[in-house]
Amino acid sequence: MPAVAFPVEALAPIEPRPDQDAFSISDLCAEFSVTPRALRFYEDEGLISPERRGTQRVYSHRDRARLAWILRGKRVGFSLGEIREMIDLYDVGDDRRVQRQVTLERCEDRIALLENQKHDIDAHIAELQQFVELLKSSDAP
């Protein structure tokens, strides 16, 4: 099977930003191509927790890293609950061992699910192709 090329954004890498102490909502929206509404939603869900300075939200490096995790998780089909569980495990204090293990298990489970769905889709396509051929071969006026 040939290697599959993934767009860089599928891996959700984020470059360290030592040049900034904090990020505005505009900064993160531009960097991650999300809307302010999406960021406010993730905040309401407890996935990120920006500091408030008056009415302005100020995002930390931690919020930025969590946002990258959220978006990666969403792209591969994890629920917000699953994403929350995985990113909250960062704080367990075991050098991220549990977080890595849980994330690995969730990813392997997700791969198995997608492989099964792919198999089902391929079977449906093959059956439809056979049906189309049958219909074409029995064309009668």
mmCIF file of N, CA and C in Angstrom, residues 12-131:
data_model
loop_
_atom_site.group_PDB
_atom_site.id
_atom_site.type_symbol
_atom_site.label_atom_id
_atom_site.label_comp_id
_atom_site.label_asym_id
_atom_site.label_seq_id
_atom_site.Cartn_x
_atom_site.Cartn_y
_atom_site.Cartn_z
ATOM 1 N N ALA A 12 -1.365 18.988 13.039
ATOM 2 C CA ALA A 12 -1.570 20.076 13.990
ATOM 3 C C ALA A 12 -0.316 20.464 14.753
ATOM 4 N N PRO A 13 0.827 20.547 14.064
ATOM 5 C CA PRO A 13 2.009 20.995 14.797
ATOM 6 C C PRO A 13 1.885 22.484 15.084
ATOM 7 N N ILE A 14 2.378 22.877 16.208
ATOM 8 C CA ILE A 14 2.431 24.309 16.474
ATOM 9 C C ILE A 14 3.846 24.667 16.851
ATOM 10 N N GLU A 15 4.296 25.714 16.264
ATOM 11 C CA GLU A 15 5.636 26.199 16.562
ATOM 12 C C GLU A 15 5.604 26.921 17.900
ATOM 13 N N PRO A 16 6.639 26.756 18.693
ATOM 14 C CA PRO A 16 6.723 27.548 19.928
ATOM 15 C C PRO A 16 6.709 29.030 19.576
ATOM 16 N N ARG A 17 6.118 29.817 20.426
ATOM 17 C CA ARG A 17 6.035 31.259 20.188
ATOM 18 C C ARG A 17 6.637 32.018 21.367
ATOM 19 N N PRO A 18 7.945 31.897 21.567
ATOM 20 C CA PRO A 18 8.567 32.605 22.698
ATOM 21 C C PRO A 18 8.524 34.117 22.534
ATOM 22 N N ASP A 19 8.195 34.586 21.324
ATOM 23 C CA ASP A 19 8.128 36.020 21.056
ATOM 24 C C ASP A 19 6.874 36.655 21.660
ATOM 25 N N GLN A 20 5.919 35.841 22.098
ATOM 26 C CA GLN A 20 4.681 36.358 22.657
ATOM 27 C C GLN A 20 4.421 35.737 24.019
ATOM 28 N N ASP A 21 3.959 36.571 24.940
ATOM 29 C CA ASP A 21 3.590 36.069 26.264
ATOM 30 C C ASP A 21 2.151 35.585 26.285
ATOM 31 N N ALA A 22 1.309 36.180 25.435
ATOM 32 C CA ALA A 22 -0.103 35.853 25.395
ATOM 33 C C ALA A 22 -0.626 36.108 23.990
ATOM 34 N N PHE A 23 -1.858 35.654 23.751
ATOM 35 C CA PHE A 23 -2.449 35.739 22.422
ATOM 36 C C PHE A 23 -3.855 36.309 22.530
ATOM 37 N N SER A 24 -4.214 37.109 21.542
ATOM 38 C CA SER A 24 -5.578 37.640 21.499
ATOM 39 C C SER A 24 -6.463 36.639 20.762
ATOM 40 N N ILE A 25 -7.747 36.880 20.832
ATOM 41 C CA ILE A 25 -8.682 36.031 20.100
ATOM 42 C C ILE A 25 -8.388 36.131 18.597
ATOM 43 N N SER A 26 -8.011 37.323 18.129
ATOM 44 C CA SER A 26 -7.671 37.513 16.709
ATOM 45 C C SER A 26 -6.436 36.714 16.326
ATOM 46 N N ASP A 27 -5.443 36.683 17.223
ATOM 47 C CA ASP A 27 -4.224 35.918 16.948
ATOM 48 C C ASP A 27 -4.547 34.447 16.701
ATOM 49 N N LEU A 28 -5.327 33.859 17.615
ATOM 50 C CA LEU A 28 -5.622 32.433 17.499
ATOM 51 C C LEU A 28 -6.568 32.140 16.343
ATOM 52 N N CYS A 29 -7.511 33.030 16.104
ATOM 53 C CA CYS A 29 -8.414 32.835 14.962
ATOM 54 C C CYS A 29 -7.621 32.813 13.660
ATOM 55 N N ALA A 30 -6.684 33.721 13.521
ATOM 56 C CA ALA A 30 -5.875 33.786 12.301
ATOM 57 C C ALA A 30 -4.954 32.575 12.188
ATOM 58 N N GLU A 31 -4.310 32.204 13.273
ATOM 59 C CA GLU A 31 -3.357 31.100 13.235
ATOM 60 C C GLU A 31 -4.020 29.762 12.928
ATOM 61 N N PHE A 32 -5.198 29.523 13.521
ATOM 62 C CA PHE A 32 -5.845 28.219 13.405
ATOM 63 C C PHE A 32 -7.050 28.198 12.463
ATOM 64 N N SER A 33 -7.331 29.319 11.816
ATOM 65 C CA SER A 33 -8.471 29.410 10.898
ATOM 66 C C SER A 33 -9.782 28.992 11.560
ATOM 67 N N VAL A 34 -10.019 29.550 12.728
ATOM 68 C CA VAL A 34 -11.274 29.321 13.438
ATOM 69 C C VAL A 34 -11.945 30.663 13.671
ATOM 70 N N THR A 35 -13.201 30.618 14.028
ATOM 71 C CA THR A 35 -13.949 31.845 14.281
ATOM 72 C C THR A 35 -13.898 32.194 15.761
ATOM 73 N N PRO A 36 -14.108 33.456 16.084
ATOM 74 C CA PRO A 36 -14.209 33.822 17.504
ATOM 75 C C PRO A 36 -15.316 33.041 18.208
ATOM 76 N N ARG A 37 -16.385 32.774 17.478
ATOM 77 C CA ARG A 37 -17.485 32.004 18.059
ATOM 78 C C ARG A 37 -17.017 30.606 18.475
ATOM 79 N N ALA A 38 -16.178 29.983 17.642
ATOM 80 C CA ALA A 38 -15.652 28.655 17.976
ATOM 81 C C ALA A 38 -14.807 28.717 19.246
ATOM 82 N N LEU A 39 -13.960 29.723 19.352
ATOM 83 C CA LEU A 39 -13.133 29.860 20.560
ATOM 84 C C LEU A 39 -13.995 30.073 21.799
ATOM 85 N N ARG A 40 -15.030 30.889 21.678
ATOM 86 C CA ARG A 40 -15.937 31.111 22.816
ATOM 87 C C ARG A 40 -16.671 29.817 23.183
ATOM 88 N N PHE A 41 -17.022 29.028 22.166
ATOM 89 C CA PHE A 41 -17.675 27.738 22.415
ATOM 90 C C PHE A 41 -16.743 26.814 23.193
ATOM 91 N N TYR A 42 -15.476 26.711 22.762
ATOM 92 C CA TYR A 42 -14.529 25.854 23.471
ATOM 93 C C TYR A 42 -14.316 26.346 24.900
ATOM 94 N N GLU A 43 -14.369 27.631 25.085
ATOM 95 C CA GLU A 43 -14.275 28.190 26.428
ATOM 96 C C GLU A 43 -15.500 27.792 27.250
ATOM 97 N N ASP A 44 -16.685 27.934 26.688
ATOM 98 C CA ASP A 44 -17.919 27.544 27.387
ATOM 99 C C ASP A 44 -17.910 26.063 27.759
ATOM 100 N N GLU A 45 -17.290 25.254 26.915
ATOM 101 C CA GLU A 45 -17.207 23.815 27.166
ATOM 102 C C GLU A 45 -16.096 23.456 28.157
ATOM 103 N N GLY A 46 -15.317 24.442 28.588
ATOM 104 C CA GLY A 46 -14.252 24.194 29.551
ATOM 105 C C GLY A 46 -12.998 23.597 28.955
ATOM 106 N N LEU A 47 -12.855 23.674 27.646
ATOM 107 C CA LEU A 47 -11.679 23.101 26.990
ATOM 108 C C LEU A 47 -10.494 24.060 27.000
ATOM 109 N N ILE A 48 -10.768 25.337 26.955
ATOM 110 C CA ILE A 48 -9.735 26.354 27.095
ATOM 111 C C ILE A 48 -10.246 27.366 28.111
ATOM 112 N N SER A 49 -9.331 28.064 28.734
ATOM 113 C CA SER A 49 -9.762 29.020 29.765
ATOM 114 C C SER A 49 -8.897 30.273 29.726
ATOM 115 N N PRO A 50 -9.221 31.161 28.792
ATOM 116 C CA PRO A 50 -8.437 32.392 28.690
ATOM 117 C C PRO A 50 -8.650 33.282 29.912
ATOM 118 N N GLU A 51 -7.620 34.047 30.183
ATOM 119 C CA GLU A 51 -7.708 35.053 31.244
ATOM 120 C C GLU A 51 -8.565 36.195 30.725
ATOM 121 N N ARG A 52 -9.239 36.858 31.623
ATOM 122 C CA ARG A 52 -10.043 38.029 31.232
ATOM 123 C C ARG A 52 -9.356 39.285 31.722
ATOM 124 N N ARG A 53 -9.200 40.221 30.816
ATOM 125 C CA ARG A 53 -8.713 41.560 31.161
ATOM 126 C C ARG A 53 -9.788 42.526 30.708
ATOM 127 N N GLY A 54 -10.666 42.855 31.635
ATOM 128 C CA GLY A 54 -11.853 43.620 31.273
ATOM 129 C C GLY A 54 -12.754 42.726 30.447
ATOM 130 N N THR A 55 -13.074 43.180 29.255
ATOM 131 C CA THR A 55 -13.909 42.366 28.362
ATOM 132 C C THR A 55 -13.079 41.584 27.356
ATOM 133 N N GLN A 56 -11.772 41.749 27.409
ATOM 134 C CA GLN A 56 -10.883 41.094 26.450
ATOM 135 C C GLN A 56 -10.437 39.728 26.964
ATOM 136 N N ARG A 57 -10.450 38.744 26.078
ATOM 137 C CA ARG A 57 -9.920 37.412 26.395
ATOM 138 C C ARG A 57 -8.434 37.406 26.050
ATOM 139 N N VAL A 58 -7.630 36.866 26.961
ATOM 140 C CA VAL A 58 -6.191 36.763 26.734
ATOM 141 C C VAL A 58 -5.825 35.284 26.872
ATOM 142 N N TYR A 59 -5.328 34.725 25.778
ATOM 143 C CA TYR A 59 -5.030 33.298 25.717
ATOM 144 C C TYR A 59 -3.556 33.039 26.013
ATOM 145 N N SER A 60 -3.300 31.985 26.774
ATOM 146 C CA SER A 60 -1.944 31.605 27.145
ATOM 147 C C SER A 60 -1.374 30.605 26.135
ATOM 148 N N HIS A 61 -0.103 30.292 26.315
ATOM 149 C CA HIS A 61 0.525 29.251 25.489
ATOM 150 C C HIS A 61 -0.200 27.924 25.712
ATOM 151 N N ARG A 62 -0.633 27.686 26.931
ATOM 152 C CA ARG A 62 -1.381 26.464 27.259
ATOM 153 C C ARG A 62 -2.694 26.416 26.472
ATOM 154 N N ASP A 63 -3.427 27.540 26.428
ATOM 155 C CA ASP A 63 -4.673 27.587 25.662
ATOM 156 C C ASP A 63 -4.397 27.312 24.183
ATOM 157 N N ARG A 64 -3.317 27.871 23.685
ATOM 158 C CA ARG A 64 -2.946 27.683 22.281
ATOM 159 C C ARG A 64 -2.654 26.209 21.995
ATOM 160 N N ALA A 65 -1.911 25.556 22.881
ATOM 161 C CA ALA A 65 -1.602 24.132 22.700
ATOM 162 C C ALA A 65 -2.872 23.285 22.809
ATOM 163 N N ARG A 66 -3.735 23.630 23.745
ATOM 164 C CA ARG A 66 -4.992 22.894 23.898
ATOM 165 C C ARG A 66 -5.865 23.067 22.653
ATOM 166 N N LEU A 67 -5.868 24.267 22.083
ATOM 167 C CA LEU A 67 -6.644 24.501 20.868
ATOM 168 C C LEU A 67 -6.134 23.620 19.729
ATOM 169 N N ALA A 68 -4.821 23.486 19.608
ATOM 170 C CA ALA A 68 -4.262 22.609 18.574
ATOM 171 C C ALA A 68 -4.742 21.174 18.774
ATOM 172 N N TRP A 69 -4.761 20.712 20.025
ATOM 173 C CA TRP A 69 -5.255 19.369 20.351
ATOM 174 C C TRP A 69 -6.728 19.232 19.978
ATOM 175 N N ILE A 70 -7.518 20.231 20.346
ATOM 176 C CA ILE A 70 -8.957 20.206 20.070
ATOM 177 C C ILE A 70 -9.201 20.065 18.574
ATOM 178 N N LEU A 71 -8.537 20.887 17.799
ATOM 179 C CA LEU A 71 -8.754 20.878 16.358
ATOM 180 C C LEU A 71 -8.268 19.585 15.715
ATOM 181 N N ARG A 72 -7.155 19.061 16.184
ATOM 182 C CA ARG A 72 -6.654 17.776 15.671
ATOM 183 C C ARG A 72 -7.669 16.679 16.001
ATOM 184 N N GLY A 73 -8.128 16.665 17.239
ATOM 185 C CA GLY A 73 -9.104 15.657 17.655
ATOM 186 C C GLY A 73 -10.386 15.714 16.850
ATOM 187 N N LYS A 74 -10.864 16.932 16.602
ATOM 188 C CA LYS A 74 -12.077 17.085 15.799
ATOM 189 C C LYS A 74 -11.868 16.587 14.381
ATOM 190 N N ARG A 75 -10.702 16.890 13.783
ATOM 191 C CA ARG A 75 -10.429 16.466 12.409
ATOM 192 C C ARG A 75 -10.470 14.947 12.254
ATOM 193 N N VAL A 76 -10.057 14.231 13.283
ATOM 194 C CA VAL A 76 -10.028 12.768 13.166
ATOM 195 C C VAL A 76 -11.265 12.109 13.772
ATOM 196 N N GLY A 77 -12.235 12.925 14.189
ATOM 197 C CA GLY A 77 -13.528 12.379 14.573
ATOM 198 C C GLY A 77 -13.771 12.124 16.039
ATOM 199 N N PHE A 78 -12.909 12.615 16.915
ATOM 200 C CA PHE A 78 -13.167 12.435 18.342
ATOM 201 C C PHE A 78 -14.256 13.398 18.800
ATOM 202 N N SER A 79 -15.032 12.971 19.778
ATOM 203 C CA SER A 79 -16.038 13.845 20.364
ATOM 204 C C SER A 79 -15.347 14.854 21.280
ATOM 205 N N LEU A 80 -16.056 15.920 21.605
ATOM 206 C CA LEU A 80 -15.475 16.902 22.525
ATOM 207 C C LEU A 80 -15.208 16.276 23.891
ATOM 208 N N GLY A 81 -16.046 15.348 24.310
ATOM 209 C CA GLY A 81 -15.810 14.651 25.578
ATOM 210 C C GLY A 81 -14.514 13.854 25.563
ATOM 211 N N GLU A 82 -14.271 13.160 24.461
ATOM 212 C CA GLU A 82 -13.035 12.389 24.331
ATOM 213 C C GLU A 82 -11.830 13.321 24.298
ATOM 214 N N ILE A 83 -11.965 14.408 23.564
ATOM 215 C CA ILE A 83 -10.871 15.378 23.487
ATOM 216 C C ILE A 83 -10.584 15.949 24.868
ATOM 217 N N ARG A 84 -11.628 16.319 25.591
ATOM 218 C CA ARG A 84 -11.463 16.870 26.937
ATOM 219 C C ARG A 84 -10.708 15.876 27.829
ATOM 220 N N GLU A 85 -11.119 14.621 27.776
ATOM 221 C CA GLU A 85 -10.463 13.611 28.608
ATOM 222 C C GLU A 85 -8.974 13.512 28.273
ATOM 223 N N MET A 86 -8.657 13.487 26.991
ATOM 224 C CA MET A 86 -7.258 13.329 26.597
ATOM 225 C C MET A 86 -6.415 14.546 26.984
ATOM 226 N N ILE A 87 -6.927 15.751 26.747
ATOM 227 C CA ILE A 87 -6.094 16.913 27.065
ATOM 228 C C ILE A 87 -6.036 17.182 28.562
ATOM 229 N N ASP A 88 -7.085 16.806 29.299
ATOM 230 C CA ASP A 88 -7.043 16.988 30.744
ATOM 231 C C ASP A 88 -6.034 16.056 31.417
ATOM 232 N N LEU A 89 -5.718 14.946 30.761
ATOM 233 C CA LEU A 89 -4.735 14.016 31.312
ATOM 234 C C LEU A 89 -3.324 14.600 31.324
ATOM 235 N N TYR A 90 -3.130 15.703 30.627
ATOM 236 C CA TYR A 90 -1.824 16.370 30.643
ATOM 237 C C TYR A 90 -1.451 16.783 32.066
ATOM 238 N N ASP A 91 -2.470 17.099 32.876
ATOM 239 C CA ASP A 91 -2.236 17.613 34.223
ATOM 240 C C ASP A 91 -2.078 16.539 35.289
ATOM 241 N N VAL A 92 -2.069 15.275 34.899
ATOM 242 C CA VAL A 92 -1.986 14.193 35.875
ATOM 243 C C VAL A 92 -0.666 14.229 36.643
ATOM 244 N N GLY A 93 0.380 14.724 36.035
ATOM 245 C CA GLY A 93 1.667 14.858 36.717
ATOM 246 C C GLY A 93 2.532 13.622 36.645
ATOM 247 N N ASP A 94 2.403 12.848 35.594
ATOM 248 C CA ASP A 94 3.201 11.629 35.441
ATOM 249 C C ASP A 94 4.044 11.685 34.171
ATOM 250 N N ASP A 95 4.466 12.888 33.825
ATOM 251 C CA ASP A 95 5.261 13.108 32.615
ATOM 252 C C ASP A 95 4.480 12.695 31.368
ATOM 253 N N ARG A 96 3.153 12.869 31.416
ATOM 254 C CA ARG A 96 2.244 12.614 30.302
ATOM 255 C C ARG A 96 2.139 11.148 29.916
ATOM 256 N N ARG A 97 2.566 10.229 30.770
ATOM 257 C CA ARG A 97 2.508 8.804 30.456
ATOM 258 C C ARG A 97 1.067 8.342 30.239
ATOM 259 N N VAL A 98 0.173 8.681 31.157
ATOM 260 C CA VAL A 98 -1.224 8.259 31.042
ATOM 261 C C VAL A 98 -1.868 8.927 29.826
ATOM 262 N N GLN A 99 -1.562 10.192 29.608
ATOM 263 C CA GLN A 99 -2.125 10.894 28.459
ATOM 264 C C GLN A 99 -1.719 10.205 27.156
ATOM 265 N N ARG A 100 -0.455 9.872 27.034
ATOM 266 C CA ARG A 100 0.018 9.192 25.824
ATOM 267 C C ARG A 100 -0.663 7.838 25.652
ATOM 268 N N GLN A 101 -0.782 7.079 26.750
ATOM 269 C CA GLN A 101 -1.384 5.746 26.671
ATOM 270 C C GLN A 101 -2.861 5.821 26.281
ATOM 271 N N VAL A 102 -3.600 6.697 26.930
ATOM 272 C CA VAL A 102 -5.024 6.841 26.621
ATOM 273 C C VAL A 102 -5.204 7.334 25.180
ATOM 274 N N THR A 103 -4.404 8.307 24.774
ATOM 275 C CA THR A 103 -4.509 8.841 23.419
ATOM 276 C C THR A 103 -4.165 7.765 22.398
ATOM 277 N N LEU A 104 -3.132 6.998 22.658
ATOM 278 C CA LEU A 104 -2.751 5.906 21.758
ATOM 279 C C LEU A 104 -3.894 4.905 21.623
ATOM 280 N N GLU A 105 -4.491 4.509 22.737
ATOM 281 C CA GLU A 105 -5.600 3.550 22.694
ATOM 282 C C GLU A 105 -6.788 4.126 21.921
ATOM 283 N N ARG A 106 -7.113 5.391 22.184
ATOM 284 C CA ARG A 106 -8.234 6.027 21.474
ATOM 285 C C ARG A 106 -7.954 6.104 19.973
ATOM 286 N N CYS A 107 -6.723 6.428 19.610
ATOM 287 C CA CYS A 107 -6.366 6.517 18.189
ATOM 288 C C CYS A 107 -6.451 5.146 17.528
ATOM 289 N N GLU A 108 -5.940 4.120 18.190
ATOM 290 C CA GLU A 108 -6.007 2.772 17.623
ATOM 291 C C GLU A 108 -7.453 2.315 17.472
ATOM 292 N N ASP A 109 -8.301 2.614 18.459
ATOM 293 C CA ASP A 109 -9.727 2.283 18.357
ATOM 294 C C ASP A 109 -10.374 3.026 17.189
ATOM 295 N N ARG A 110 -10.014 4.286 17.033
ATOM 296 C CA ARG A 110 -10.581 5.105 15.954
ATOM 297 C C ARG A 110 -10.143 4.564 14.595
ATOM 298 N N ILE A 111 -8.875 4.163 14.487
ATOM 299 C CA ILE A 111 -8.369 3.570 13.239
ATOM 300 C C ILE A 111 -9.160 2.312 12.906
ATOM 301 N N ALA A 112 -9.382 1.451 13.891
ATOM 302 C CA ALA A 112 -10.132 0.212 13.663
ATOM 303 C C ALA A 112 -11.554 0.530 13.188
ATOM 304 N N LEU A 113 -12.197 1.503 13.818
ATOM 305 C CA LEU A 113 -13.547 1.905 13.411
ATOM 306 C C LEU A 113 -13.553 2.410 11.973
ATOM 307 N N LEU A 114 -12.608 3.272 11.639
ATOM 308 C CA LEU A 114 -12.541 3.821 10.285
ATOM 309 C C LEU A 114 -12.233 2.740 9.249
ATOM 310 N N GLU A 115 -11.369 1.795 9.608
ATOM 311 C CA GLU A 115 -11.069 0.683 8.694
ATOM 312 C C GLU A 115 -12.324 -0.139 8.435
ATOM 313 N N ASN A 116 -13.115 -0.394 9.479
ATOM 314 C CA ASN A 116 -14.369 -1.132 9.307
ATOM 315 C C ASN A 116 -15.344 -0.357 8.427
ATOM 316 N N GLN A 117 -15.436 0.952 8.665
ATOM 317 C CA GLN A 117 -16.319 1.777 7.840
ATOM 318 C C GLN A 117 -15.855 1.783 6.384
ATOM 319 N N LYS A 118 -14.540 1.851 6.194
ATOM 320 C CA LYS A 118 -13.979 1.831 4.841
ATOM 321 C C LYS A 118 -14.334 0.514 4.143
ATOM 322 N N HIS A 119 -14.201 -0.585 4.865
ATOM 323 C CA HIS A 119 -14.548 -1.898 4.311
ATOM 324 C C HIS A 119 -16.024 -1.926 3.915
ATOM 325 N N ASP A 120 -16.892 -1.418 4.796
ATOM 326 C CA ASP A 120 -18.327 -1.379 4.508
ATOM 327 C C ASP A 120 -18.616 -0.519 3.286
ATOM 328 N N ILE A 121 -17.963 0.628 3.191
ATOM 329 C CA ILE A 121 -18.167 1.518 2.044
ATOM 330 C C ILE A 121 -17.713 0.837 0.755
ATOM 331 N N ASP A 122 -16.553 0.189 0.800
ATOM 332 C CA ASP A 122 -16.063 -0.523 -0.384
ATOM 333 C C ASP A 122 -17.045 -1.617 -0.811
ATOM 334 N N ALA A 123 -17.627 -2.316 0.149
ATOM 335 C CA ALA A 123 -18.603 -3.366 -0.165
ATOM 336 C C ALA A 123 -19.855 -2.768 -0.792
ATOM 337 N N HIS A 124 -20.310 -1.643 -0.274
ATOM 338 C CA HIS A 124 -21.492 -0.973 -0.834
ATOM 339 C C HIS A 124 -21.226 -0.514 -2.273
ATOM 340 N N ILE A 125 -20.050 0.066 -2.479
ATOM 341 C CA ILE A 125 -19.696 0.523 -3.827
ATOM 342 C C ILE A 125 -19.664 -0.655 -4.797
ATOM 343 N N ALA A 126 -19.052 -1.762 -4.392
ATOM 344 C CA ALA A 126 -18.973 -2.932 -5.268
ATOM 345 C C ALA A 126 -20.370 -3.456 -5.600
ATOM 346 N N GLU A 127 -21.237 -3.499 -4.609
ATOM 347 C CA GLU A 127 -22.597 -3.979 -4.863
ATOM 348 C C GLU A 127 -23.340 -3.035 -5.808
ATOM 349 N N LEU A 128 -23.194 -1.748 -5.601
ATOM 350 C CA LEU A 128 -23.842 -0.782 -6.492
ATOM 351 C C LEU A 128 -23.304 -0.884 -7.912
ATOM 352 N N GLN A 129 -21.996 -1.090 -8.042
ATOM 353 C CA GLN A 129 -21.413 -1.230 -9.376
ATOM 354 C C GLN A 129 -21.969 -2.467 -10.080
ATOM 355 N N GLN A 130 -22.130 -3.557 -9.343
ATOM 356 C CA GLN A 130 -22.714 -4.767 -9.921
ATOM 357 C C GLN A 130 -24.154 -4.509 -10.356
ATOM 358 N N PHE A 131 -24.894 -3.790 -9.540
ATOM 359 C CA PHE A 131 -26.289 -3.479 -9.849
ATOM 360 C C PHE A 131 -26.373 -2.600 -11.097
#
